[in-house]
């Protein structure tokens, strides 16, 4: 393992390993003193000063990067004191002269050490130790780190030579300028002209300063105006942002209003169409659907009448009678017509008609039955009275309708108990004739129903014309 005294040598600039010159190990004390003295007593000439003062701008990078490593290499006693003395240079001094007494002790000590070890000069360790000590001493006495290779030494010498040339040219320029100044002489006329030019330049300078002052004042005023305009611009931007925010809110509200309006318009159009559709709809035609099924007249699907070949149950006949009485009762209420002598009591399959004669009221059942013969004769008689009363009420309502509408003429005329010359009575009548009379009655009911619908149109309750004739039954 290498110690500080036997460490290998490297170039302090390019860090390349160096081979120790064998002559360094055989240095005589006089040669050693000569090297040290040359480093310790440089000549105080301008060129020497320029040479010894390093140009920090021209110093290679390796010099600056390796300066911090000097302390590790400088292992000789007294080396730190020597470097501190070199660095403590006054501002007016370019270099410091060191006496032989100041450097003699360490030199003598080193030389004596070298002499004591002269017997081992042939060994590599000895040569490295001597070379390291020698280079440390040389590095401590100058601003150049040692050792250096041949190439780095040539580069350093070239750099120092260029610095010397630059300083020499600068010195020659100063000398030449000083010579010209010394030789030049100004006559009074030229001096007067120069003084006048100086005064004019001073006046021009004052005017320029005044112009500059006014320009600066204008600049300050413009700067202040600019700040005010910037503040106003910020206020306008804030107002604009607030305006657009309110505008967006208004647009949203307007859009919501338009959507609501469109929705209401759509609902209105739908309702108007529904209303128009309802106006064209005859409620009575939907409520009381009068038609025919072969020889039978029908109301809401119930057949009215009976045949020997097609017997109809009395429950169906009674239901059809109840629907017929309800139709007559509803149309009379719609037309606000009051029947004379009779009062209708619609009760479905058990409807009745009351005959009012003063204080006496006689009720006739508008439904029949299929009981045994004696009871059936009694019931059929009351049923016949109810049919005659129903036909009489229909005649009263028909006369009222024909009086209201002169163009209305019922297809089948009514005379007492006959309609279209066919008796409405069940007893002592043929089933075919009775069925035909009931069919005629339903036909006249259909016409009365149409008249009621036309009355609804006149009142604005329906849009159906109703003047057309009902379908044949």
Coordinates of C-alpha atoms in Angstrom, one line a residue:
X1 CA 0.0 0.0 0.0
X2 CA 1.4 3.4 -1.0
X3 CA 2.0 6.1 1.6
X4 CA 2.1 9.8 1.0
X5 CA 5.8 9.7 0.4
X6 CA 5.8 6.8 -2.0
X7 CA 2.5 7.5 -3.9
X8 CA 2.8 7.2 -7.7
X9 CA 3.2 10.4 -9.8
X10 CA 0.4 11.8 -12.0
X11 CA 0.3 14.9 -14.2
X12 CA -1.6 17.5 -12.2
X13 CA -3.4 18.7 -15.4
X14 CA -4.3 15.7 -17.5
X15 CA -4.0 13.1 -14.6
X16 CA -1.8 10.8 -16.7
X17 CA 0.7 8.6 -14.9
X18 CA 4.3 9.8 -15.1
X19 CA 7.6 8.0 -15.2
X20 CA 10.2 9.3 -12.7
X21 CA 13.4 10.5 -14.3
X22 CA 16.3 8.7 -12.7
X23 CA 18.3 11.8 -12.5
X24 CA 15.9 13.2 -9.9
X25 CA 17.1 10.5 -7.4
X26 CA 20.7 11.5 -7.9
X27 CA 20.3 15.2 -7.3
X28 CA 23.2 16.7 -5.4
X29 CA 22.4 19.1 -2.6
X30 CA 23.7 22.0 -4.7
X31 CA 21.2 21.1 -7.5
X32 CA 18.5 20.8 -5.0
X33 CA 19.3 24.2 -3.5
X34 CA 19.5 25.7 -7.0
X35 CA 15.9 24.5 -7.8
X36 CA 14.6 25.8 -4.5
X37 CA 16.4 29.1 -4.7
X38 CA 15.1 29.7 -8.2
X39 CA 11.6 29.2 -6.9
X40 CA 12.2 31.2 -3.8
X41 CA 13.9 34.3 -5.4
X42 CA 12.2 35.2 -8.7
X43 CA 13.3 38.3 -10.5
X44 CA 11.4 41.5 -9.9
X45 CA 11.0 42.5 -13.5
X46 CA 7.8 43.4 -15.3
X47 CA 8.1 40.3 -17.5
X48 CA 8.7 38.1 -14.4
X49 CA 5.7 39.7 -12.7
X50 CA 3.6 39.0 -15.7
X51 CA 5.0 35.5 -15.9
X52 CA 4.5 34.7 -12.2
X53 CA 1.1 36.2 -11.8
X54 CA -1.2 33.6 -13.1
X55 CA -4.0 34.6 -15.5
X56 CA -7.1 33.1 -13.9
X57 CA -9.0 33.5 -17.1
X58 CA -6.4 31.5 -19.0
X59 CA -5.9 28.9 -16.3
X60 CA -6.9 25.4 -17.5
X61 CA -9.7 23.5 -16.0
X62 CA -7.4 20.9 -14.5
X63 CA -5.7 23.6 -12.5
X64 CA -8.9 24.8 -11.0
X65 CA -10.3 21.4 -10.3
X66 CA -7.1 20.0 -8.7
X67 CA -6.4 23.0 -6.4
X68 CA -8.5 21.5 -3.6
X69 CA -6.2 18.4 -3.7
X70 CA -3.0 20.3 -2.9
X71 CA -3.5 20.0 0.9
X72 CA -3.5 16.2 0.6
X73 CA -0.2 16.3 -1.4
X74 CA 1.6 18.9 0.8
X75 CA 2.8 16.6 3.6
X76 CA 6.1 18.4 4.3
X77 CA 6.5 20.3 7.6
X78 CA 6.0 24.0 7.3
X79 CA 4.2 23.7 4.0
X80 CA 1.0 25.1 5.3
X81 CA 2.7 28.2 6.7
X82 CA 4.4 28.8 3.4
X83 CA 1.2 28.7 1.4
X84 CA -0.6 30.9 3.9
X85 CA 2.2 33.5 3.7
X86 CA 2.0 33.5 -0.1
X87 CA -1.8 34.0 0.0
X88 CA -1.7 36.8 2.6
X89 CA -0.4 39.3 0.0
X90 CA -1.3 43.0 0.3
X91 CA -3.4 44.6 -2.4
X92 CA -0.5 46.8 -3.6
X93 CA 2.0 43.9 -3.9
X94 CA 2.3 41.7 -6.9
X95 CA 4.7 39.2 -5.3
X96 CA 6.5 38.6 -2.0
X97 CA 10.3 38.2 -1.5
X98 CA 11.2 35.4 0.9
X99 CA 14.6 35.4 2.5
X100 CA 16.8 32.4 2.6
X101 CA 16.4 32.2 6.4
X102 CA 12.7 31.8 6.0
X103 CA 13.0 28.8 3.8
X104 CA 16.4 27.5 4.9
X105 CA 15.2 25.4 7.9
X106 CA 12.8 23.2 5.9
X107 CA 15.3 23.0 3.0
X108 CA 18.1 22.0 5.2
X109 CA 16.0 19.4 6.9
X110 CA 14.9 18.0 3.6
X111 CA 18.4 18.0 2.2
X112 CA 19.7 16.3 5.2
X113 CA 17.0 13.7 5.0
X114 CA 17.9 13.1 1.4
X115 CA 21.6 12.8 2.2
X116 CA 20.8 10.3 4.9
X117 CA 18.9 8.1 2.5
X118 CA 21.5 8.3 -0.3
X119 CA 22.3 4.7 0.1
X120 CA 18.9 3.7 -1.2
X121 CA 18.8 5.8 -4.3
X122 CA 18.6 2.8 -6.5
X123 CA 15.2 1.7 -5.3
X124 CA 11.9 2.8 -6.9
X125 CA 10.5 3.7 -3.5
X126 CA 13.4 6.0 -2.8
X127 CA 13.0 7.8 -6.2
X128 CA 9.3 8.3 -5.7
X129 CA 9.7 9.7 -2.2
X130 CA 12.4 12.1 -3.4
X131 CA 10.4 13.2 -6.4
X132 CA 7.2 13.7 -4.3
X133 CA 9.0 15.8 -1.8
X134 CA 10.7 17.8 -4.5
X135 CA 7.4 18.4 -6.4
X136 CA 5.6 19.4 -3.2
X137 CA 8.2 22.0 -2.5
X138 CA 8.1 23.3 -6.0
X139 CA 4.3 23.4 -5.9
X140 CA 4.3 25.3 -2.6
X141 CA 6.7 28.0 -4.0
X142 CA 4.5 28.8 -7.1
X143 CA 1.0 28.8 -8.4
X144 CA 1.7 25.9 -10.7
X145 CA 1.1 22.4 -9.5
X146 CA 3.8 19.9 -10.1
X147 CA 4.6 17.5 -11.7
X148 CA 3.4 17.9 -15.2
X149 CA 3.9 15.9 -18.4
X150 CA 5.7 17.2 -21.4
X151 CA 2.6 18.0 -23.3
X152 CA 1.0 20.0 -20.4
X153 CA 4.3 21.7 -19.8
X154 CA 4.4 22.8 -23.5
X155 CA 0.8 24.0 -23.3
X156 CA 1.5 26.0 -20.1
X157 CA 4.6 27.6 -21.6
X158 CA 2.6 28.6 -24.7
X159 CA -0.1 30.1 -22.6
X160 CA 2.5 32.1 -20.5
X161 CA 4.2 33.2 -23.7
X162 CA 0.9 34.5 -25.1
X163 CA 0.2 36.4 -21.8
X164 CA 3.7 37.9 -22.0
X165 CA 3.1 39.0 -25.6
X166 CA -0.3 40.6 -24.6
X167 CA 1.2 42.4 -21.7
X168 CA 4.2 43.6 -23.8
X169 CA 1.8 45.0 -26.5
X170 CA -0.3 46.7 -23.9
X171 CA 2.8 48.2 -22.4
X172 CA 4.0 49.5 -25.8
X173 CA 0.5 51.0 -26.5
X174 CA 0.7 52.9 -23.2
X175 CA 4.2 54.1 -24.0
X176 CA 3.2 55.2 -27.4
X177 CA 0.1 57.0 -26.1
X178 CA 2.1 58.7 -23.4
X179 CA 4.7 59.8 -26.0
X180 CA 1.9 61.3 -28.2
X181 CA 0.4 63.1 -25.3
X182 CA 3.7 64.5 -24.3
X183 CA 4.5 65.7 -27.8
X184 CA 1.1 67.2 -28.6
X185 CA 0.6 71.0 -28.1
X186 CA -2.6 73.0 -28.4
X187 CA -2.5 76.7 -29.5
X188 CA -4.9 79.2 -27.9
X189 CA -7.2 79.4 -30.9
X190 CA -7.7 75.6 -30.9
X191 CA -8.2 75.7 -27.1
X192 CA -10.8 78.4 -27.5
X193 CA -12.6 76.4 -30.1
X194 CA -12.5 73.3 -27.9
X195 CA -13.8 75.2 -24.9
X196 CA -16.7 76.5 -27.1
X197 CA -17.4 73.0 -28.3
X198 CA -17.4 71.9 -24.7
X199 CA -19.9 74.7 -23.7
X200 CA -22.1 73.8 -26.6
X201 CA -22.0 70.1 -25.6
X202 CA -22.8 71.1 -22.0
X203 CA -25.8 73.2 -23.3
X204 CA -26.9 70.3 -25.5
X205 CA -26.5 68.0 -22.5
X206 CA -28.7 70.3 -20.4
X207 CA -31.3 70.5 -23.1
X208 CA -31.2 66.7 -23.5
X209 CA -31.5 66.4 -19.7
X210 CA -34.5 68.8 -19.7
X211 CA -36.1 66.9 -22.6
X212 CA -35.4 63.6 -20.7
X213 CA -37.0 65.1 -17.6
X214 CA -40.1 66.1 -19.6
X215 CA -40.2 62.8 -21.3
X216 CA -40.0 61.0 -18.0
X217 CA -42.8 63.1 -16.6
X218 CA -44.9 62.3 -19.7
X219 CA -44.0 58.7 -19.2
X220 CA -45.1 58.8 -15.6
X221 CA -48.3 60.5 -16.6
X222 CA -48.9 57.9 -19.3
X223 CA -48.0 55.1 -16.9
X224 CA -50.5 56.5 -14.4
X225 CA -53.1 56.8 -17.1
X226 CA -52.3 53.3 -18.3
X227 CA -52.8 52.0 -14.7
X228 CA -56.2 53.8 -14.6
X229 CA -57.2 52.3 -17.9
X230 CA -56.1 48.9 -16.8
X231 CA -58.2 49.2 -13.6
X232 CA -61.1 50.4 -15.7
X233 CA -60.5 47.5 -18.1
X234 CA -60.6 45.1 -15.2
X235 CA -63.9 46.7 -14.0
X236 CA -65.3 46.4 -17.4
X237 CA -64.2 42.8 -17.7
X238 CA -65.9 42.1 -14.3
X239 CA -69.0 43.8 -15.5
X240 CA -68.9 42.0 -18.8
X241 CA -68.5 38.6 -16.9
X242 CA -71.4 39.5 -14.7
X243 CA -73.5 40.6 -17.7
X244 CA -72.7 37.3 -19.5
X245 CA -73.6 35.3 -16.4
X246 CA -76.9 37.1 -16.1
X247 CA -77.4 36.7 -19.8
X248 CA -76.8 33.0 -19.5
X249 CA -79.2 32.8 -16.6
X250 CA -81.8 34.7 -18.6
X251 CA -81.2 32.4 -21.6
X252 CA -81.7 29.4 -19.4
X253 CA -85.0 30.9 -18.0
X254 CA -86.1 31.8 -21.5
X255 CA -85.3 28.3 -22.7
X256 CA -87.3 26.9 -19.8
X257 CA -90.1 29.3 -20.6
X258 CA -90.1 28.3 -24.2
X259 CA -90.1 24.6 -23.3
X260 CA -93.0 25.2 -20.9
X261 CA -94.8 27.2 -23.6
X262 CA -94.3 24.5 -26.2
X263 CA -95.5 21.9 -23.7
X264 CA -98.6 23.9 -23.0
X265 CA -99.2 24.5 -26.7
X266 CA -98.9 20.8 -27.3
X267 CA -101.3 20.1 -24.5
X268 CA -103.6 22.7 -25.8
X269 CA -103.5 21.3 -29.3
X270 CA -104.1 17.8 -27.9
X271 CA -107.0 19.0 -25.8
X272 CA -108.4 21.0 -28.8
X273 CA -108.3 17.9 -30.9
X274 CA -109.9 15.9 -28.2
X275 CA -112.5 18.6 -27.7
X276 CA -113.2 18.6 -31.4
X277 CA -113.4 14.9 -31.4
X278 CA -115.8 15.0 -28.5
X279 CA -117.9 17.6 -30.2
X280 CA -118.3 15.3 -33.1
X281 CA -119.2 12.4 -30.8
X282 CA -122.9 11.8 -30.0
X283 CA -123.1 10.6 -26.4
X284 CA -126.6 9.3 -26.8
X285 CA -125.6 7.1 -29.8
X286 CA -122.8 5.6 -27.7
X287 CA -125.0 5.2 -24.6
X288 CA -128.1 3.9 -26.4
X289 CA -127.1 1.9 -29.5
X290 CA -130.3 1.2 -31.4
X291 CA -130.1 -1.3 -34.3
X292 CA -131.7 -4.5 -35.5
X293 CA -131.0 -8.2 -35.6
X294 CA -133.1 -9.8 -38.3
X295 CA -136.8 -9.2 -37.5
X296 CA -136.0 -7.9 -34.0
X297 CA -135.2 -4.3 -33.0
X298 CA -132.2 -4.1 -30.6
X299 CA -131.1 -1.5 -28.0
X300 CA -127.6 -2.0 -26.5
X301 CA -127.7 -5.6 -27.8
X302 CA -131.0 -6.6 -26.2
X303 CA -133.6 -7.9 -28.6
X304 CA -137.1 -6.5 -28.3
X305 CA -140.0 -8.9 -29.3
X306 CA -140.5 -12.6 -29.7
X307 CA -141.4 -15.0 -32.5
X308 CA -142.7 -18.6 -32.4
X309 CA -139.7 -19.6 -34.4
X310 CA -137.3 -17.6 -32.3
X311 CA -138.5 -17.4 -28.8
X312 CA -136.7 -14.7 -26.7
X313 CA -136.3 -15.0 -23.0
X314 CA -138.4 -12.5 -20.9
X315 CA -135.3 -11.4 -19.0
X316 CA -133.8 -10.0 -22.3
X317 CA -137.1 -8.4 -23.3
X318 CA -137.5 -6.8 -19.9
X319 CA -133.9 -5.5 -20.1
X320 CA -134.6 -4.0 -23.6
X321 CA -137.8 -2.4 -22.2
X322 CA -135.8 -0.9 -19.3
X323 CA -133.2 0.5 -21.8
X324 CA -136.0 2.0 -24.0
X325 CA -137.7 3.7 -21.0
X326 CA -134.3 5.0 -19.8
X327 CA -133.7 6.4 -23.3
X328 CA -137.1 8.2 -23.4
X329 CA -136.5 9.5 -19.8
X330 CA -133.0 10.8 -20.7
X331 CA -134.0 12.6 -23.9
X332 CA -137.0 14.2 -22.2
X333 CA -134.7 15.5 -19.4
X334 CA -132.2 16.7 -22.0
X335 CA -134.9 18.6 -23.9
X336 CA -136.5 19.7 -20.6
X337 CA -139.8 18.2 -21.6
X338 CA -142.4 17.3 -19.1
X339 CA -144.8 14.4 -20.0
X340 CA -148.5 14.9 -19.4
X341 CA -150.4 12.4 -17.3
X342 CA -147.4 10.0 -17.1
X343 CA -144.3 9.7 -15.0
X344 CA -141.5 7.5 -16.1
X345 CA -139.7 5.4 -13.5
X346 CA -136.6 3.7 -15.1
X347 CA -135.5 0.8 -13.0
X348 CA -133.7 -1.5 -15.4
X349 CA -135.5 -4.8 -16.0
X350 CA -138.2 -3.8 -13.6
X351 CA -139.1 -0.3 -14.9
X352 CA -142.5 1.2 -14.4
X353 CA -144.8 3.9 -15.7
X354 CA -147.0 5.8 -13.4
X355 CA -150.3 7.3 -14.6
X356 CA -151.3 10.4 -12.7
X357 CA -154.9 11.4 -12.7
X358 CA -155.3 14.2 -10.2
X359 CA -154.4 12.7 -6.8
X360 CA -154.6 9.2 -7.9
X361 CA -151.5 7.4 -9.2
X362 CA -151.7 4.1 -11.1
X363 CA -148.5 2.2 -11.7
X364 CA -148.0 -0.1 -14.7
X365 CA -145.2 -2.6 -14.8
X366 CA -143.1 -2.4 -18.0
X367 CA -141.9 -6.0 -17.8
X368 CA -143.5 -9.4 -18.6
X369 CA -143.3 -12.9 -17.2
X370 CA -143.7 -16.5 -18.3
X371 CA -145.9 -17.7 -15.4
X372 CA -149.0 -19.9 -15.7
X373 CA -151.9 -18.8 -17.8
X374 CA -154.2 -17.0 -15.3
X375 CA -151.4 -14.9 -13.7
X376 CA -149.9 -14.3 -17.1
X377 CA -153.1 -12.8 -18.5
X378 CA -153.3 -10.4 -15.5
X379 CA -149.7 -9.4 -15.9
X380 CA -149.9 -9.1 -19.7
X381 CA -152.8 -6.7 -19.3
X382 CA -150.9 -4.4 -17.0
X383 CA -147.9 -4.8 -19.3
X384 CA -150.1 -3.7 -22.3
X385 CA -151.2 -0.6 -20.4
X386 CA -147.5 0.2 -19.7
X387 CA -146.7 -0.3 -23.5
X388 CA -149.6 2.0 -24.4
X389 CA -148.4 4.6 -21.9
X390 CA -144.8 4.3 -23.3
X391 CA -146.1 4.8 -26.8
X392 CA -148.2 7.8 -25.6
X393 CA -145.1 9.4 -24.0
X394 CA -143.2 8.8 -27.3
X395 CA -146.0 10.5 -29.2
X396 CA -145.9 13.5 -26.9
X397 CA -142.1 13.8 -27.3
X398 CA -142.4 13.4 -31.1
X399 CA -145.0 16.2 -31.3
X400 CA -142.6 18.4 -29.2
X401 CA -139.7 17.6 -31.5
X402 CA -141.7 18.2 -34.7
X403 CA -142.8 21.6 -33.3
X404 CA -139.3 22.5 -32.5
X405 CA -138.0 21.3 -35.9
X406 CA -140.4 21.7 -38.8
X407 CA -138.3 19.6 -41.0
X408 CA -138.5 16.6 -38.7
X409 CA -141.0 13.9 -39.6
X410 CA -141.0 10.6 -37.9
X411 CA -141.2 7.6 -40.2
X412 CA -144.0 5.9 -38.3
X413 CA -147.1 7.7 -37.1
X414 CA -148.6 6.9 -33.7
X415 CA -152.3 6.7 -33.1
X416 CA -153.4 5.6 -29.6
X417 CA -152.1 2.1 -29.2
X418 CA -150.9 1.7 -32.7
X419 CA -147.7 2.7 -34.5
X420 CA -147.6 2.3 -38.2
X421 CA -151.0 0.7 -38.1
X422 CA -149.6 -2.1 -35.9
X423 CA -150.8 -2.5 -32.3
X424 CA -148.3 -2.3 -29.5
X425 CA -150.3 -4.6 -27.2
X426 CA -149.1 -8.1 -26.5
X427 CA -152.4 -9.6 -25.5
X428 CA -154.6 -10.9 -28.3
X429 CA -151.9 -10.0 -30.8
X430 CA -149.7 -12.0 -33.0
X431 CA -146.0 -12.3 -32.1
X432 CA -144.9 -11.2 -35.5
X433 CA -147.1 -8.0 -35.4
X434 CA -146.0 -7.2 -31.8
X435 CA -142.4 -7.6 -32.7
X436 CA -142.9 -5.4 -35.7
X437 CA -144.6 -2.7 -33.6
X438 CA -141.7 -2.7 -31.1
X439 CA -139.2 -2.4 -34.0
X440 CA -141.2 0.7 -35.3
X441 CA -141.1 2.2 -31.8
X442 CA -137.3 1.8 -31.6
X443 CA -137.0 3.4 -35.1
X444 CA -138.9 6.5 -33.9
X445 CA -136.7 6.4 -30.8
X446 CA -133.7 6.6 -33.1
X447 CA -135.1 9.7 -34.7
X448 CA -135.8 11.3 -31.4
X449 CA -132.3 10.5 -30.4
X450 CA -131.0 12.2 -33.5
X451 CA -133.1 15.2 -32.7
X452 CA -131.7 15.4 -29.2
X453 CA -128.2 15.3 -30.7
X454 CA -129.1 18.1 -33.1
X455 CA -130.3 20.1 -30.0
X456 CA -126.9 19.4 -28.5
X457 CA -125.2 20.9 -31.6
X458 CA -127.4 24.0 -31.2
X459 CA -126.3 24.3 -27.6
X460 CA -122.6 23.8 -28.6
X461 CA -122.3 20.4 -26.9
X462 CA -121.7 18.4 -30.1
X463 CA -120.3 18.9 -33.6
X464 CA -122.5 16.3 -35.3
X465 CA -124.9 17.6 -37.9
X466 CA -127.6 15.1 -37.1
X467 CA -129.8 16.2 -40.0
X468 CA -129.2 13.0 -41.9
X469 CA -131.7 10.2 -41.5
X470 CA -130.9 7.2 -39.3
X471 CA -129.9 3.9 -40.9
X472 CA -132.9 1.8 -41.9
X473 CA -133.8 -0.9 -39.4

